[in-house]
Amino acid sequence: MLSKVISASVTGIDASIVQVEVDLSNGIPSFTMTGYLGARVREAGERVRTAVKNTGYPIPSSRIVVNVSPASIRKSGTMLDLPIAVGILSDLKIMEETKLSDTMIIGELSLDGSINPISGILPMVCEAKEKGIKRCILPEQNRKEAMLIPEVEIIGVSTLSDVIQVFQTGSNITLSCAEEIYAEEKRENDMMDFSDVNGQYAAKRAILIAACGRHNILLSGPPGSGKTLLSSRIPTILPEMNQEELIEVSKIYSVAGLLDIRKDCIRKRPFRAPHHTISQSALMGGGIYPIPGEITLAHHGVLFLDELTKFRAGVLECLRQPIEEKKVSIIRNSGICRFPADFMLVAAMNPCKCGFYPDRNLCTCSAMDIARHLGKLSKPFMDRFDMAVHVEKPRYEELSESKELKMELNSEEMKKIVKNTVKVQEERYKGLSIRYNSELNTAQIKKFCRLDEKGNRLMKQAYEQNDLSARGYGKILKVARTIADMEQSEEIGIHHLSEAICFRSLNMEEQNMTEYRRNENG
C-alpha cells in the first residue's frame, strides 16, 4: 500500500514543497529512506517507528520504504518526522489518504509521540500559500508564527494522537487565522529616546539625515562621548516595517530559530550589534547547512559595528560586496544559498588607540601609532560609508542642563521627519525597484540629483580638494538629495550640497595626522 503526504523543506530562507511517499509491503523487516536526504532526516526511521508504537499503533513486521521527492532538492532537518508517521498510519488504514491531498504536514516527533517545534515554519507556510495548499498541520508551539500568513488554515497539534483525531473526526485542535495576530494590542515602546542624549547636535543631525535616506554612517570620537548611546537609539526613529518587510524579516528569524525569543519585537526593525571578535562565518552566514549571519539578521534594519578598528580586517572586507549588492551568496556542495542583506550600516570608532586624537593635549599616541590604528580600515571599505561625523566630548553645561530647559528633538519628533522624508522618496521612485536615496545607481543619480551651475562648481572643488572617488562623489549627491527632501525641496540647493560635503569627512583623521607630522618635522 502506497500513501503520499505533502510536506516542505527549507534551503537558505526559501522553502520547497516536497512529497513524502510511504510504502509498506511484505518482506524482511526494514526501514529504507531515499531522496537526497541529510543525516538528520535519515535518523527519522527509528524515531518515527517508536513514536507510532507509543501512540498505540504498533507497526507490523514489514518492509517500509520512504521516498522524499523531488530528489534534486537536498532535505535536511527533522520536519519530515510527522509526515512520515502520517504516511505509515495512512498505510495502516488508521486515517484516510484522501484527506491528505490538500494538507501540508510538518513537525518533529519525540519517542513518546509528542510533537516538538521546528525552525523555518514561516517560509514553509508561505510556500504552501503560493502553491495553493489551504491547510497546514504543524507543531502547536509554531502555530502563532504560522498565523502571520493569511488565507491558510493553521492547525496546531501537540501529539501524534491529535493528528489522528483531526483526520478521524474532522475536528480541529487549534484552528485560527492571521487576524488573531493583528488584533493584538500594540506593545509599549522601549524606554530609549534621543532626548536622553545631551548635546551632540551635529551627530544627531547627521543621524537624522542618515535615517531619512538610509545612508551608512560612521561615528568617530573620544571614548565616552556618546557614540554607542546615539547609535542604539537609531531604531526609535526608523519608520515601521510594512507587511512585506515584516514577513521577510520574520522568515529569516524563523529559519535561524530566533523568532520565539524575538516575538515581542517582531514588528520592530532589527538592530544587530555583533561583538568585534565575531568570525567571518557568523557575520556573513554559513555552516554545513547554511544559516543566516548577522548581516542577514539585520535585514531591513541596522547593523551596528562598535569599536570598528578592533574587527579583523578580513571580516570587514567581506562586507564590501553585500553592502553594494544587498545580498550574500554562500556556496556549498548541496547548492547555493542566497540570503538578503539590505541593512543600514552604522559604525563607531575611536580616532586613535587612546581615543583622544586629534587633541594633542590629551592624546598620547605617536604618529606611527595613529597610522597603524587607522590603517586597519582600508580605503575601499571606508568608501562604503555615505556619511561620517566627529562626535565631540559634550560640554559640562550640556550634561548638567535640566530636562525642563532642554531644547532637544525627541525620537517621536525625529521619526515624523523621517516618515515624511521617506514618503517623498517613495512618491518619486514609484514604479522603480528602489525606495531610498541611498539605493540610487549612476543613471538615477544623473536624473534625480541634478545640480545648478553654482552646485557644479562647489562639487568640482570638493572632488579635487578631498581626492574623492567616483563612489564618494555619488554618495555626496545622494546625501544632498536626502537633505533637500527633508526640506521638501525639489531642487538640490547650494546649502544642501555644502552640508552633505561636510558630512563626507572620511579622511579627516588622515588629514589631521599629515598636518601633525608636518608640524612635528617643521
Coordinates of C-alpha atoms in Angstrom, one line a residue, residues 69 212 275 294 346 507:
S69 CA 10.7 13.8 -3.8
C212 CA 15.8 59.7 6.3
H275 CA 31.0 41.9 19.1
E294 CA 24.4 38.9 11.4
V346 CA 26.3 52.2 11.5
N507 CA 39.6 61.3 5.6

